[in-house]
mmCIF file of C-alpha atoms in Angstrom:
data_model
loop_
_atom_site.group_PDB
_atom_site.id
_atom_site.type_symbol
_atom_site.label_atom_id
_atom_site.label_comp_id
_atom_site.label_asym_id
_atom_site.label_seq_id
_atom_site.Cartn_x
_atom_site.Cartn_y
_atom_site.Cartn_z
ATOM 1 C CA MET A 1 14.268 -10.327 -10.855
ATOM 2 C CA GLU A 2 11.847 -12.624 -8.647
ATOM 3 C CA SER A 3 10.769 -15.310 -11.016
ATOM 4 C CA PRO A 4 7.380 -14.220 -12.076
ATOM 5 C CA VAL A 5 6.074 -18.150 -10.895
ATOM 6 C CA LYS A 6 6.869 -17.171 -7.550
ATOM 7 C CA GLN A 7 2.744 -14.867 -7.028
ATOM 8 C CA PHE A 8 1.374 -18.278 -7.453
ATOM 9 C CA GLU A 9 3.607 -20.611 -4.720
ATOM 10 C CA ILE A 10 0.866 -21.340 -2.570
ATOM 11 C CA SER A 11 2.124 -21.327 0.888
ATOM 12 C CA GLU A 12 1.070 -22.168 4.498
ATOM 13 C CA ILE A 13 -0.366 -19.175 7.013
ATOM 14 C CA ILE A 14 -1.783 -21.463 9.401
ATOM 15 C CA ARG A 15 -1.212 -25.467 9.885
ATOM 16 C CA PHE A 16 -3.840 -27.206 11.777
ATOM 17 C CA GLY A 17 -2.739 -30.857 12.298
ATOM 18 C CA VAL A 18 -1.351 -33.888 10.451
ATOM 19 C CA ILE A 19 -3.516 -37.007 8.543
ATOM 20 C CA GLY A 20 -0.715 -38.898 7.406
ATOM 21 C CA ASP A 21 1.887 -37.641 6.038
ATOM 22 C CA SER A 22 -0.084 -34.260 4.388
ATOM 23 C CA PRO A 23 -0.761 -31.181 6.426
ATOM 24 C CA VAL A 24 -4.123 -29.643 7.636
ATOM 25 C CA ALA A 25 -3.536 -25.795 7.081
ATOM 26 C CA LEU A 26 -4.984 -22.701 5.670
ATOM 27 C CA THR A 27 -3.869 -21.427 3.332
ATOM 28 C CA ASN A 28 -2.835 -17.921 1.215
ATOM 29 C CA SER A 29 -5.000 -19.643 -1.588
ATOM 30 C CA GLY A 30 -7.437 -21.043 0.797
ATOM 31 C CA LEU A 31 -7.578 -17.325 2.883
ATOM 32 C CA HIS A 32 -8.218 -15.795 -0.555
ATOM 33 C CA MET A 33 -10.780 -17.874 -1.097
ATOM 34 C CA ILE A 34 -12.990 -16.928 2.275
ATOM 35 C CA LEU A 35 -12.054 -13.162 1.538
ATOM 36 C CA ILE A 36 -13.667 -13.608 -1.481
ATOM 37 C CA VAL A 37 -16.635 -15.231 -0.511
ATOM 38 C CA ALA A 38 -16.658 -13.370 2.322
ATOM 39 C CA PHE A 39 -16.556 -10.150 -0.165
ATOM 40 C CA ILE A 40 -19.488 -10.849 -2.821
ATOM 41 C CA THR A 41 -21.444 -12.147 0.533
ATOM 42 C CA GLY A 42 -21.286 -9.051 2.351
ATOM 43 C CA GLY A 43 -21.820 -7.166 -0.446
ATOM 44 C CA LEU A 44 -24.614 -8.485 -1.777
ATOM 45 C CA MET A 45 -26.644 -7.859 1.694
ATOM 46 C CA LEU A 46 -25.410 -4.579 1.863
ATOM 47 C CA ALA A 47 -27.020 -3.844 -1.873
ATOM 48 C CA THR A 48 -30.659 -5.470 -0.993
ATOM 49 C CA ARG A 49 -30.292 -4.089 2.205
ATOM 50 C CA GLY A 50 -33.665 -2.367 2.563
ATOM 51 C CA THR A 51 -34.720 -2.295 -1.457
ATOM 52 C CA LEU A 52 -35.725 0.675 -2.801
ATOM 53 C CA LEU A 53 -38.780 1.447 -5.225
ATOM 54 C CA VAL A 54 -35.945 3.613 -6.671
ATOM 55 C CA PRO A 55 -32.840 1.775 -6.522
ATOM 56 C CA ASN A 56 -29.499 3.971 -5.178
ATOM 57 C CA ARG A 57 -26.298 2.729 -7.147
ATOM 58 C CA TRP A 58 -25.431 0.051 -4.758
ATOM 59 C CA GLN A 59 -28.739 -1.459 -5.449
ATOM 60 C CA SER A 60 -28.686 -0.732 -9.229
ATOM 61 C CA PHE A 61 -25.235 -2.588 -9.957
ATOM 62 C CA ALA A 62 -26.670 -5.801 -8.148
ATOM 63 C CA GLU A 63 -29.550 -6.219 -9.697
ATOM 64 C CA THR A 64 -28.142 -5.106 -13.367
ATOM 65 C CA ILE A 65 -25.865 -8.276 -12.610
ATOM 66 C CA TYR A 66 -28.619 -10.522 -11.558
ATOM 67 C CA GLU A 67 -30.694 -9.698 -14.650
ATOM 68 C CA PHE A 68 -27.362 -10.382 -16.878
ATOM 69 C CA VAL A 69 -27.005 -13.357 -15.669
ATOM 70 C CA ALA A 70 -30.499 -14.157 -15.088
ATOM 71 C CA ASN A 71 -31.188 -13.506 -19.241
ATOM 72 C CA MET A 72 -28.445 -15.943 -20.226
ATOM 73 C CA LEU A 73 -29.673 -18.467 -18.536
ATOM 74 C CA ARG A 74 -32.983 -18.195 -19.531
ATOM 75 C CA GLU A 75 -31.552 -17.818 -23.293
ATOM 76 C CA MET A 76 -28.845 -20.595 -22.826
ATOM 77 C CA THR A 77 -31.917 -23.042 -21.308
ATOM 78 C CA GLY A 78 -35.234 -21.905 -21.358
ATOM 79 C CA LYS A 79 -37.173 -21.062 -18.250
ATOM 80 C CA GLU A 80 -36.903 -24.454 -16.642
ATOM 81 C CA GLY A 81 -32.984 -23.524 -16.123
ATOM 82 C CA MET A 82 -33.793 -20.618 -13.842
ATOM 83 C CA ARG A 83 -34.098 -23.492 -10.851
ATOM 84 C CA PHE A 84 -30.402 -23.467 -12.159
ATOM 85 C CA PHE A 85 -29.803 -19.464 -11.326
ATOM 86 C CA PRO A 86 -28.863 -19.335 -7.676
ATOM 87 C CA PHE A 87 -25.536 -21.989 -8.501
ATOM 88 C CA VAL A 88 -24.543 -20.137 -12.144
ATOM 89 C CA PHE A 89 -24.843 -16.806 -10.505
ATOM 90 C CA SER A 90 -23.022 -17.679 -7.633
ATOM 91 C CA LEU A 91 -20.348 -19.555 -10.306
ATOM 92 C CA PHE A 92 -20.555 -15.827 -11.912
ATOM 93 C CA LEU A 93 -19.607 -13.766 -9.285
ATOM 94 C CA PHE A 94 -16.714 -16.421 -7.586
ATOM 95 C CA VAL A 95 -15.083 -16.471 -10.726
ATOM 96 C CA LEU A 96 -15.401 -12.901 -11.723
ATOM 97 C CA VAL A 97 -14.320 -11.495 -8.453
ATOM 98 C CA ALA A 98 -11.496 -14.477 -7.937
ATOM 99 C CA ASN A 99 -9.981 -12.922 -11.563
ATOM 100 C CA LEU A 100 -10.439 -9.051 -10.612
ATOM 101 C CA VAL A 101 -8.500 -9.977 -7.024
ATOM 102 C CA GLY A 102 -6.097 -11.302 -8.050
ATOM 103 C CA MET A 103 -5.469 -7.655 -10.324
ATOM 104 C CA ILE A 104 -4.613 -6.263 -6.729
ATOM 105 C CA PRO A 105 -0.450 -6.147 -6.195
ATOM 106 C CA GLY A 106 -0.018 -8.675 -3.147
ATOM 107 C CA ALA A 107 -2.404 -10.482 -3.599
ATOM 108 C CA PHE A 108 -3.236 -14.585 -4.739
ATOM 109 C CA THR A 109 -4.869 -15.594 -8.486
ATOM 110 C CA VAL A 110 -6.714 -18.551 -6.865
ATOM 111 C CA THR A 111 -7.616 -19.303 -10.458
ATOM 112 C CA SER A 112 -4.825 -19.206 -11.584
ATOM 113 C CA HIS A 113 -4.065 -22.841 -10.107
ATOM 114 C CA ILE A 114 -5.920 -26.202 -11.937
ATOM 115 C CA ILE A 115 -6.561 -27.749 -9.047
ATOM 116 C CA ILE A 116 -9.026 -24.681 -8.519
ATOM 117 C CA THR A 117 -10.466 -24.468 -12.171
ATOM 118 C CA PHE A 118 -10.658 -28.195 -12.630
ATOM 119 C CA ALA A 119 -12.291 -28.319 -9.443
ATOM 120 C CA LEU A 120 -15.068 -25.894 -9.978
ATOM 121 C CA ALA A 121 -15.773 -27.674 -13.602
ATOM 122 C CA ILE A 122 -16.086 -31.264 -11.946
ATOM 123 C CA LEU A 123 -18.563 -29.570 -10.063
ATOM 124 C CA VAL A 124 -20.488 -27.688 -13.119
ATOM 125 C CA ILE A 125 -20.148 -31.404 -14.626
ATOM 126 C CA GLY A 126 -21.362 -33.342 -11.854
ATOM 127 C CA THR A 127 -24.498 -31.288 -10.775
ATOM 128 C CA VAL A 128 -24.874 -32.054 -15.349
ATOM 129 C CA ILE A 129 -24.427 -35.801 -14.322
ATOM 130 C CA VAL A 130 -26.605 -36.297 -11.415
ATOM 131 C CA TYR A 131 -28.967 -34.141 -12.165
ATOM 132 C CA GLY A 132 -29.604 -35.449 -15.988
ATOM 133 C CA LEU A 133 -29.790 -38.881 -13.937
ATOM 134 C CA PHE A 134 -32.168 -37.998 -11.569
ATOM 135 C CA LYS A 135 -34.536 -36.120 -13.622
ATOM 136 C CA HIS A 136 -34.345 -38.436 -17.070
ATOM 137 C CA GLY A 137 -32.795 -41.912 -15.952
ATOM 138 C CA LEU A 138 -31.294 -44.145 -18.500
ATOM 139 C CA HIS A 139 -32.764 -41.725 -21.516
ATOM 140 C CA PHE A 140 -30.462 -39.172 -20.366
ATOM 141 C CA LEU A 141 -27.689 -40.910 -22.201
ATOM 142 C CA GLY A 142 -29.610 -40.375 -25.217
ATOM 143 C CA LEU A 143 -27.432 -37.127 -25.506
ATOM 144 C CA PHE A 144 -24.437 -39.403 -26.520
ATOM 145 C CA VAL A 145 -26.437 -40.635 -29.746
ATOM 146 C CA PRO A 146 -27.590 -38.662 -31.415
ATOM 147 C CA SER A 147 -31.388 -39.121 -33.467
ATOM 148 C CA GLY A 148 -30.783 -39.994 -37.141
ATOM 149 C CA VAL A 149 -27.467 -41.750 -36.935
ATOM 150 C CA PRO A 150 -27.111 -44.884 -39.251
ATOM 151 C CA VAL A 151 -27.165 -47.538 -36.919
ATOM 152 C CA TRP A 152 -23.612 -48.915 -38.391
ATOM 153 C CA LEU A 153 -22.270 -45.449 -37.645
ATOM 154 C CA ALA A 154 -23.896 -45.437 -34.299
ATOM 155 C CA PRO A 155 -20.953 -47.088 -32.437
ATOM 156 C CA PHE A 156 -18.468 -44.140 -33.297
ATOM 157 C CA ILE A 157 -20.179 -41.376 -33.557
ATOM 158 C CA THR A 158 -21.564 -42.280 -29.308
ATOM 159 C CA VAL A 159 -17.642 -42.708 -28.598
ATOM 160 C CA ILE A 160 -17.151 -39.541 -29.444
ATOM 161 C CA GLU A 161 -19.949 -37.821 -28.241
ATOM 162 C CA ILE A 162 -19.013 -39.553 -24.273
ATOM 163 C CA ILE A 163 -14.993 -38.693 -25.099
ATOM 164 C CA SER A 164 -16.712 -34.810 -25.903
ATOM 165 C CA PHE A 165 -17.930 -35.106 -22.683
ATOM 166 C CA PHE A 166 -15.392 -35.688 -20.542
ATOM 167 C CA SER A 167 -13.605 -33.552 -22.222
ATOM 168 C CA ARG A 168 -15.480 -30.711 -21.218
ATOM 169 C CA PRO A 169 -14.507 -29.804 -17.773
ATOM 170 C CA ILE A 170 -10.286 -30.184 -18.988
ATOM 171 C CA SER A 171 -11.631 -27.890 -21.626
ATOM 172 C CA LEU A 172 -13.859 -25.805 -19.258
ATOM 173 C CA SER A 173 -10.902 -25.595 -16.508
ATOM 174 C CA LEU A 174 -8.133 -25.233 -18.315
ATOM 175 C CA ARG A 175 -8.960 -22.039 -20.474
ATOM 176 C CA LEU A 176 -9.577 -19.857 -17.819
ATOM 177 C CA PHE A 177 -6.272 -20.790 -15.549
ATOM 178 C CA ALA A 178 -4.264 -20.727 -18.788
ATOM 179 C CA ASN A 179 -5.863 -16.718 -19.015
ATOM 180 C CA MET A 180 -5.093 -16.027 -15.811
ATOM 181 C CA LEU A 181 -1.791 -17.549 -15.428
ATOM 182 C CA ALA A 182 -0.692 -16.327 -18.583
ATOM 183 C CA GLY A 183 -1.494 -12.969 -17.858
ATOM 184 C CA HIS A 184 -0.144 -12.434 -14.781
ATOM 185 C CA ILE A 185 3.347 -13.988 -15.646
ATOM 186 C CA ALA A 186 3.191 -11.343 -18.947
ATOM 187 C CA LEU A 187 2.941 -8.562 -16.473
ATOM 188 C CA LYS A 188 5.593 -9.307 -13.538
ATOM 189 C CA VAL A 189 7.675 -9.540 -16.754
ATOM 190 C CA PHE A 190 6.906 -6.174 -17.781
ATOM 191 C CA ALA A 191 7.373 -4.769 -14.008
ATOM 192 C CA GLY A 192 10.783 -6.790 -13.903
ATOM 193 C CA PHE A 193 11.774 -4.519 -16.848
ATOM 194 C CA ILE A 194 11.112 -0.980 -15.371
ATOM 195 C CA VAL A 195 12.180 -1.742 -12.389
ATOM 196 C CA SER A 196 15.289 -3.287 -14.468
ATOM 197 C CA LEU A 197 15.597 -0.484 -16.434
ATOM 198 C CA LEU A 198 15.257 2.339 -13.234
ATOM 199 C CA SER A 199 18.470 0.321 -12.179
ATOM 200 C CA VAL A 200 20.763 0.679 -14.601
ATOM 201 C CA GLY A 201 20.323 4.627 -15.090
ATOM 202 C CA GLY A 202 21.122 6.469 -18.363
ATOM 203 C CA ILE A 203 19.794 4.634 -20.876
ATOM 204 C CA GLY A 204 17.379 2.946 -18.840
ATOM 205 C CA TYR A 205 15.379 5.980 -17.882
ATOM 206 C CA ALA A 206 15.344 6.518 -21.230
ATOM 207 C CA LEU A 207 14.182 3.226 -22.451
ATOM 208 C CA PHE A 208 11.867 2.680 -19.097
ATOM 209 C CA PRO A 209 8.387 4.215 -20.462
ATOM 210 C CA LEU A 210 8.230 1.530 -23.242
ATOM 211 C CA PRO A 211 7.443 -1.298 -20.500
ATOM 212 C CA PHE A 212 5.507 1.462 -18.248
ATOM 213 C CA LEU A 213 3.484 1.653 -21.211
ATOM 214 C CA MET A 214 2.741 -1.786 -22.090
ATOM 215 C CA THR A 215 2.737 -3.259 -17.859
ATOM 216 C CA PHE A 216 -0.536 0.012 -18.419
ATOM 217 C CA ALA A 217 -1.772 -1.741 -21.499
ATOM 218 C CA LEU A 218 -1.376 -5.079 -19.981
ATOM 219 C CA ILE A 219 -3.569 -4.168 -16.704
ATOM 220 C CA ALA A 220 -6.136 -2.807 -19.092
ATOM 221 C CA PHE A 221 -6.071 -5.047 -20.770
ATOM 222 C CA GLU A 222 -5.992 -8.241 -18.160
ATOM 223 C CA ILE A 223 -9.484 -6.542 -16.676
ATOM 224 C CA PHE A 224 -11.245 -7.149 -19.649
ATOM 225 C CA ILE A 225 -9.532 -10.500 -19.947
ATOM 226 C CA ALA A 226 -11.184 -11.213 -16.113
ATOM 227 C CA GLY A 227 -14.520 -9.972 -16.814
ATOM 228 C CA LEU A 228 -14.666 -12.162 -20.428
ATOM 229 C CA GLN A 229 -13.086 -15.153 -18.564
ATOM 230 C CA ALA A 230 -15.639 -15.180 -16.085
ATOM 231 C CA TYR A 231 -18.562 -14.763 -18.698
ATOM 232 C CA VAL A 232 -17.069 -17.557 -21.068
ATOM 233 C CA PHE A 233 -16.849 -19.733 -17.738
ATOM 234 C CA THR A 234 -20.315 -18.553 -17.080
ATOM 235 C CA VAL A 235 -21.793 -19.228 -20.793
ATOM 236 C CA LEU A 236 -20.298 -22.558 -21.049
ATOM 237 C CA THR A 237 -21.306 -24.020 -18.027
ATOM 238 C CA CYS A 238 -25.462 -23.133 -19.361
ATOM 239 C CA ILE A 239 -24.733 -24.903 -22.260
ATOM 240 C CA TYR A 240 -23.784 -27.553 -20.072
ATOM 241 C CA LEU A 241 -26.855 -27.734 -17.826
ATOM 242 C CA ASN A 242 -28.931 -26.917 -21.274
ATOM 243 C CA ASP A 243 -27.531 -30.751 -21.611
ATOM 244 C CA ALA A 244 -28.931 -32.200 -18.437
ATOM 245 C CA LEU A 245 -32.805 -30.189 -19.042
ATOM 246 C CA HIS A 246 -32.902 -31.376 -22.498
ATOM 247 C CA PRO A 247 -30.932 -34.017 -23.097
ATOM 248 C CA GLY A 248 -32.799 -35.019 -26.470
ATOM 249 C CA HIS A 249 -31.048 -33.918 -29.877
#
């Protein structure tokens, strides 16, 4: 049976050159990200082309996603947070579509690579820090010093708050990466069981419905997890952006 981690291997498609010892190339991961962005852009353009007073199903679907993310952002950050809507909306759609594309047989799951999810998490935390310092100046650093803490306890609490803040990109990226990685490995293993049992014949034909049904159950569960992880990633992004908008405790 083929290794269940083989599906996560990055391979070159087109090499453009070499910088030092590092090749510059279009990989299967890069190609999938380009296709994901193209799909999202094309889908939204198609859904919003010639908007109607009574929306068709595609326009209605696009408006539903728009309102879903907008309501989430307003609830977490207030009306002021809507200035981040394009950023949050883009993150949500990218993570959601990337997760769902990974469910297509033969497709590459870009969110199953820690470097991709960590880059997204760093983008979020970097936005929080840059905007927080730009908007509030040094007052933003009050985020690390909770109000009402005794003076003698403040240094310890401040250290804990700093560690907690800078661990956010790690937890944010690991959560998405680990869920997608583990789910796809489990799917590959159970699919391998089906092939192995069918190749045995005899009793294998009698037993193969068990992993077959489990595989279908895992597919349904993975589709649910794909949507859930996009939602969780977006919720946490909104919570972190709220710190940039309102750094006071």
